[in-house]
Tab-separated table of C-alpha atoms in Angstrom:
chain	number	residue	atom	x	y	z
A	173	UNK	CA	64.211	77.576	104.761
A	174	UNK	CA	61.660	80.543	104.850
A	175	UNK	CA	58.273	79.552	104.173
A	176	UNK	CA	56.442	81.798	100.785
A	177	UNK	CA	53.893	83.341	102.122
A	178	UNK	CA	50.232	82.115	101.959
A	179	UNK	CA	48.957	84.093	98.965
A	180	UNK	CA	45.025	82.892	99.894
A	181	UNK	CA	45.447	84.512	103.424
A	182	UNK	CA	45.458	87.683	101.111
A	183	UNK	CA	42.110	89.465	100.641
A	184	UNK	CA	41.548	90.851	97.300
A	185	UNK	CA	41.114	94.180	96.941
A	186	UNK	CA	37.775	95.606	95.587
A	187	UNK	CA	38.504	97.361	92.567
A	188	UNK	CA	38.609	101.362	92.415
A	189	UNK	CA	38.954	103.625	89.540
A	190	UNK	CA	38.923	107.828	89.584
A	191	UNK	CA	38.893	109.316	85.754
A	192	UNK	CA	38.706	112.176	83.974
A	193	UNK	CA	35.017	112.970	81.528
A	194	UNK	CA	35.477	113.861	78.300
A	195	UNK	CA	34.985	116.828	76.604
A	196	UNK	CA	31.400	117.741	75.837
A	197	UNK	CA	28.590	119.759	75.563
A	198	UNK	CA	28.441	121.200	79.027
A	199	UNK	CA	32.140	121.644	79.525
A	200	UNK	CA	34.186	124.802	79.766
A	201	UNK	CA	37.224	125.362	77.893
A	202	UNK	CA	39.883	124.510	80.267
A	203	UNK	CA	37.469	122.176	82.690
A	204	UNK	CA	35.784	118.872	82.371
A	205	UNK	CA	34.093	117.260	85.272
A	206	UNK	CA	36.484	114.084	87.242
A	207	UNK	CA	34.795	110.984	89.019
A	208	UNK	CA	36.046	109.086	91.550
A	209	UNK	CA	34.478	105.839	93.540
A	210	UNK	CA	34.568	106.176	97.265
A	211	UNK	CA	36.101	102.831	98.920
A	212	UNK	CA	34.191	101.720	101.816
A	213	UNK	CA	35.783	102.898	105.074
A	214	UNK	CA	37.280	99.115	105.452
A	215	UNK	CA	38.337	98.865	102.442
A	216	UNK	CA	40.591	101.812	102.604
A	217	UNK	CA	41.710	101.025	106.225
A	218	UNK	CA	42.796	97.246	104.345
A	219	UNK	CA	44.883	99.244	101.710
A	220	UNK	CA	46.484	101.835	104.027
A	221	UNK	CA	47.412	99.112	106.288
A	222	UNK	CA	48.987	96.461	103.500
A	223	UNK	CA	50.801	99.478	101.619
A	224	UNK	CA	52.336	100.813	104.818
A	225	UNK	CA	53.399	96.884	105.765
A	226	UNK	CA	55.199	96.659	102.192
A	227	UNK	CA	57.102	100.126	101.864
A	228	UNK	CA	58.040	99.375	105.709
A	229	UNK	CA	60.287	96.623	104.253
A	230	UNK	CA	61.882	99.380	101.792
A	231	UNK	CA	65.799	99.819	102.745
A	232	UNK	CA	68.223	101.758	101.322
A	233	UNK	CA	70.672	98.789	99.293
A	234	UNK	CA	74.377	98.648	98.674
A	235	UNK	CA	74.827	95.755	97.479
A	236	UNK	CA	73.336	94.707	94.131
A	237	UNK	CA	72.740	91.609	92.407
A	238	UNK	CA	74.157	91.410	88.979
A	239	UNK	CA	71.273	89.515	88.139
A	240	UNK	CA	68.871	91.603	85.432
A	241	UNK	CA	65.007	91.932	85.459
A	242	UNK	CA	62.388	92.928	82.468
A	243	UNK	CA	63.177	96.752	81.517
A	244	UNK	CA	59.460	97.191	81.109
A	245	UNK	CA	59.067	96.719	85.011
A	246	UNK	CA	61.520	99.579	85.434
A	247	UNK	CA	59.831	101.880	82.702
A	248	UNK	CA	56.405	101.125	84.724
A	249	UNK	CA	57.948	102.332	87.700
A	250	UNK	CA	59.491	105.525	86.158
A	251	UNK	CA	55.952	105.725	84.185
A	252	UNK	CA	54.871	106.013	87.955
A	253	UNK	CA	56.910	108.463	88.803
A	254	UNK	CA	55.533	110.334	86.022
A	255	UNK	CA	52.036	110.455	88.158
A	256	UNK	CA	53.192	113.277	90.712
A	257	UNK	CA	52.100	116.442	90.912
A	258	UNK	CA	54.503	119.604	89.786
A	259	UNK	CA	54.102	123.282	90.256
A	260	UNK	CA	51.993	124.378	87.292
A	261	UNK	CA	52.080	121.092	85.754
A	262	UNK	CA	55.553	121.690	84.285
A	263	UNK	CA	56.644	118.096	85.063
A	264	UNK	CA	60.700	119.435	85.612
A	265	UNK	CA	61.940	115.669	85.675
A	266	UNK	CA	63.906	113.402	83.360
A	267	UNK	CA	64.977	109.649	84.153
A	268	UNK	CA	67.670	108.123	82.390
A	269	UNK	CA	68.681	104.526	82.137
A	270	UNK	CA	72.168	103.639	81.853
A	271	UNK	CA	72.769	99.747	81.237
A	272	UNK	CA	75.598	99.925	79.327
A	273	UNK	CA	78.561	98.843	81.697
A	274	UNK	CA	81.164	100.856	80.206
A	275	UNK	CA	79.543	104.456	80.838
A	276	UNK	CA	78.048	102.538	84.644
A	277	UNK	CA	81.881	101.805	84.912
A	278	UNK	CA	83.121	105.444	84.065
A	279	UNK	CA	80.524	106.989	86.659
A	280	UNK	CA	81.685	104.951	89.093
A	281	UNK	CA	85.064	106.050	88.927
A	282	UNK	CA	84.558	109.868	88.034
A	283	UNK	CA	81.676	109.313	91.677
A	284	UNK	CA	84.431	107.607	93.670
A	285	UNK	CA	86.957	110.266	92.953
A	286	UNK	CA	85.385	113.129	94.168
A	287	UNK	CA	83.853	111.471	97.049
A	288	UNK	CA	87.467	110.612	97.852
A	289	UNK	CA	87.906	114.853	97.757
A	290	UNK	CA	84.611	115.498	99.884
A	291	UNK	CA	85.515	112.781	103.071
A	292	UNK	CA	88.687	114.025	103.121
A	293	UNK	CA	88.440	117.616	102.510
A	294	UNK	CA	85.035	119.319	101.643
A	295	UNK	CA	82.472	117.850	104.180
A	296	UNK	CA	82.355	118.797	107.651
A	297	UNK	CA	83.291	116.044	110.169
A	298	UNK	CA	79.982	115.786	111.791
A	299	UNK	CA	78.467	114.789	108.611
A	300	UNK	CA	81.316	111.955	107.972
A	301	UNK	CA	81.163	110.764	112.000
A	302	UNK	CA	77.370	110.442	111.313
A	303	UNK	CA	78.178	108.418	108.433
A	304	UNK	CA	80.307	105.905	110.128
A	305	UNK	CA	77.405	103.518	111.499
A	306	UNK	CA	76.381	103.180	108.182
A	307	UNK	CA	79.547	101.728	107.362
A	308	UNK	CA	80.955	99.934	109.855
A	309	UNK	CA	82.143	96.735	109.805
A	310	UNK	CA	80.611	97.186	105.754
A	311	UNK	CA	83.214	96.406	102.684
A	312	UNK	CA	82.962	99.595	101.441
A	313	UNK	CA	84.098	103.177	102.650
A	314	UNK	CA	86.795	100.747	104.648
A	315	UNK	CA	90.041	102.693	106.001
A	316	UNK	CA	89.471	105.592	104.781
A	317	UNK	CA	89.366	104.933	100.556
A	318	UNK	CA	85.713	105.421	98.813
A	319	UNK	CA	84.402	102.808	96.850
A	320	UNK	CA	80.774	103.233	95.410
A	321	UNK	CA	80.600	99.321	93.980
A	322	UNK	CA	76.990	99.690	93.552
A	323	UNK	CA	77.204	102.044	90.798
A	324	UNK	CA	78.553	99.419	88.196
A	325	UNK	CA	77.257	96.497	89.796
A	326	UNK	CA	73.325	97.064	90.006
A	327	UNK	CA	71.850	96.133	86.345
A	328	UNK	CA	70.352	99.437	85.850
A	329	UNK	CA	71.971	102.742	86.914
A	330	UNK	CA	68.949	105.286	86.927
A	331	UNK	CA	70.160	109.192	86.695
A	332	UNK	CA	67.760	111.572	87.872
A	333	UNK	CA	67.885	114.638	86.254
A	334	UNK	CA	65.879	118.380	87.114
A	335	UNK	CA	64.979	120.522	84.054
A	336	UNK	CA	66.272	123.967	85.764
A	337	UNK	CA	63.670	125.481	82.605
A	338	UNK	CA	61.918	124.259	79.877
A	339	UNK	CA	62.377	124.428	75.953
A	340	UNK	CA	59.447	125.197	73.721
A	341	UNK	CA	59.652	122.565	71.028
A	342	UNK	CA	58.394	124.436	68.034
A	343	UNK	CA	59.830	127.837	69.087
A	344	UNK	CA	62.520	127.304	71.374
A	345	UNK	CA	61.846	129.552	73.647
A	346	UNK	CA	62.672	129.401	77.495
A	347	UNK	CA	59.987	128.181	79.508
A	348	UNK	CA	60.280	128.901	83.097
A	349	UNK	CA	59.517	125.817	85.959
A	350	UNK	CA	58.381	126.403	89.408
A	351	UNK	CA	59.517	124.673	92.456
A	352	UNK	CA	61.335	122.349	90.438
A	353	UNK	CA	63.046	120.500	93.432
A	354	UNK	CA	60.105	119.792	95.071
A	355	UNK	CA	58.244	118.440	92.238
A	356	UNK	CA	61.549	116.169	91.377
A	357	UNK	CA	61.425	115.205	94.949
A	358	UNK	CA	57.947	114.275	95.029
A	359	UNK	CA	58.515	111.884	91.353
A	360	UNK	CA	61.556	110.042	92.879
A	361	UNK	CA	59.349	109.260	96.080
A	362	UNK	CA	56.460	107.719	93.647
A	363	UNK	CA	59.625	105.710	91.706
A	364	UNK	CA	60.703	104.453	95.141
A	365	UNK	CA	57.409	103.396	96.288
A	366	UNK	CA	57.234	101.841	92.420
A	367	UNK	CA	60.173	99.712	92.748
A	368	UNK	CA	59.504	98.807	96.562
A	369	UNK	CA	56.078	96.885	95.320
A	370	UNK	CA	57.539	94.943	92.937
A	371	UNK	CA	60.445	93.126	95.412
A	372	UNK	CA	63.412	95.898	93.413
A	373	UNK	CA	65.658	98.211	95.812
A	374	UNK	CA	67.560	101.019	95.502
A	375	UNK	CA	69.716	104.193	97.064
A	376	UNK	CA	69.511	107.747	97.134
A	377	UNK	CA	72.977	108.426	96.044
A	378	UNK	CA	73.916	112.363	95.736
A	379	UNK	CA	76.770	112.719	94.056
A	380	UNK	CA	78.196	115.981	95.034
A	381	UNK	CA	80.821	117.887	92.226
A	382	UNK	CA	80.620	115.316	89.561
A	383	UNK	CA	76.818	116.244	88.446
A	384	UNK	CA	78.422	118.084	85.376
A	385	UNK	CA	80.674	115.319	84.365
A	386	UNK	CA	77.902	113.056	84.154
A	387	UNK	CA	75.604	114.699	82.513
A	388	UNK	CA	78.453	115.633	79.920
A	389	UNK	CA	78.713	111.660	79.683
A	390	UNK	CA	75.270	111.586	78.932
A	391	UNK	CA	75.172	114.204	76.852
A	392	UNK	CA	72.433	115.596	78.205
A	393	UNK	CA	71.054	119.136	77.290
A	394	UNK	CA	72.528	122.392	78.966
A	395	UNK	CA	69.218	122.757	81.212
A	396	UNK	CA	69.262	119.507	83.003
A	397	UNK	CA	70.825	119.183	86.338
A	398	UNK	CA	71.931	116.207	88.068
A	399	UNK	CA	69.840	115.391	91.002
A	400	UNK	CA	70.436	111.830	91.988
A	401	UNK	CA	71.893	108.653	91.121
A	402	UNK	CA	69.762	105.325	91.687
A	403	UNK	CA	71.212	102.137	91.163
A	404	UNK	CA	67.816	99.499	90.978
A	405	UNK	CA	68.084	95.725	91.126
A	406	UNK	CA	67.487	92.877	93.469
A	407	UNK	CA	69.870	92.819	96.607
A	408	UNK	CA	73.013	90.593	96.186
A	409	UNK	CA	72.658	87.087	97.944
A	410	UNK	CA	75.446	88.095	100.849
A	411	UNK	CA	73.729	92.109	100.827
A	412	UNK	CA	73.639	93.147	104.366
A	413	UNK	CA	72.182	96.797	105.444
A	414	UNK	CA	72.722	98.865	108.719
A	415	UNK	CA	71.248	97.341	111.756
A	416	UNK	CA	68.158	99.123	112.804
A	417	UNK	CA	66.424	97.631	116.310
A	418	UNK	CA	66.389	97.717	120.431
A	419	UNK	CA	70.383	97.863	120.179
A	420	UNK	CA	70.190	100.614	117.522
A	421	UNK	CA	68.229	103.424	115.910
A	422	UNK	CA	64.826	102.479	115.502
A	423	UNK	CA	63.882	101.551	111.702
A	424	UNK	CA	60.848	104.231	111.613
A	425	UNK	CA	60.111	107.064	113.774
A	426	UNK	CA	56.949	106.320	115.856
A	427	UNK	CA	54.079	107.535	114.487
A	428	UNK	CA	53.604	109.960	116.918
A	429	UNK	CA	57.095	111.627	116.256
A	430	UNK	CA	56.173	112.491	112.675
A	431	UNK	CA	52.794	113.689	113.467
A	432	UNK	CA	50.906	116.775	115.381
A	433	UNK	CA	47.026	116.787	115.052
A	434	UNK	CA	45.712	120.278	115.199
């Protein structure tokens, strides 16, 4: 049996906090000043090091757990999500939660039937060849017929959503967002990250031509745009994953690979 690991190896972390002043006095309209504590050198060295050593463990997961968890983790991790940074602050996101098996059981099925369409007709061959490590020797994707069992079987079935433009609330009016993607990108990163530090998984799944029957599902408004589906839970007890080691392709990029220093 695995040993837990020895919590009181574990040095605490000192604590750090960057805020916002309030307005006042000497403040400008549109500016107040912001603090932020400096971390010793070590200390930030310690945190860089233990936050790359957990999100190194992050892998993409198939194969769910049926077993559920506290929704309040998950809204802390979307809440997270929340943090990142969009062009002009527009915040062109939307996360919604679908628990309710039935509609997680229609997605599945609308999902698996146009996948079926893309690996046999719409995707180029080089993209389903590079693909087939992925699944080999997997129970899904086997001779040929898509199956996407993780989309009914994980406990939460998170759709990510870009707002294409925004609505004024009071006036209605058409607000326009800038570089939406990126900023969507950027909040589904943070939710990652979120769920990788507190032991959940997920996958990246991109379902391509059933966006709009989703959303209709949903009912979601006319300016939302499906940009990914993310099952979340805790990996089943027989999950496997890809391997990735001296047989295979590496887990990570080196270092150097991913960085130039100018």
């Amino acid at each position: 049996m695995k040993k837990k690991h020895d919590m009181s190896t574990v040095t605490p972390l000192c604590p750090y906090s960057a805020y916002q002043l309030p307005l006042n006095d000497t403040s400008t309209p549109d500016q107040v000043r912001f603090i932020s504590e400096r971390l010793p050198d070590s200390e930030a060295a310690l945190r860089a090091q233990e936050f790359h050593k957990l999100q190194n463990q992050r892998r993409s997961m198939r194969y769910f757990s049926r077993d559920t968890f506290p929704l309040d983790n998950l809204l802390t991790c979307i809440a997270t999500a929340g943090t990142a940074p969009s062009g002009a602050h527009q915040q062109p996101w939307h996360f919604c939660i679908v628990r309710d098996q039935r509609i997680k059981d229609t997605i599945r099925d609308i999902v698996e039937k146009e996948e079926q369409v893309n690996y046999d007709k719409r995707m180029k061959k080089t993209w389903v060849n590079d693909l087939k490590p992925i699944f080999a020797n997997a129970s899904i994707h086997k001779d040929g017929v898509v199956t996407k069992p993780y989309l009914s079987e994980a406990p939460y079935l998170v759709v990510v959503t870009e707002l294409m433009h925004g609505i004024d609330r009071e006036s209605g009016k058409k607000l326009t967002h800038y570089y939406v993607k990126e900023g969507v990108g950027i909040a589904v990163g943070l939710f990652i990250s979120a769920l990788t530090n507190i032991g959940l998984f997920t996958l990246t799944s991109t379902p391509l031509n059933a966006g709009s029957s989703i959303l209709q599902i949903l009912n979601r408004p006319l300016n939302e745009k499906l940009f990914l589906l993310m099952p979340v839970g805790y990996p089943a007890l027989d999950a496997t994953v890809p391997y990735r080691g001296e047989r295979g392709v590496p887990l990570r990029k080196n270092l150097s690979d991913i960085t130039t220093l100018y």
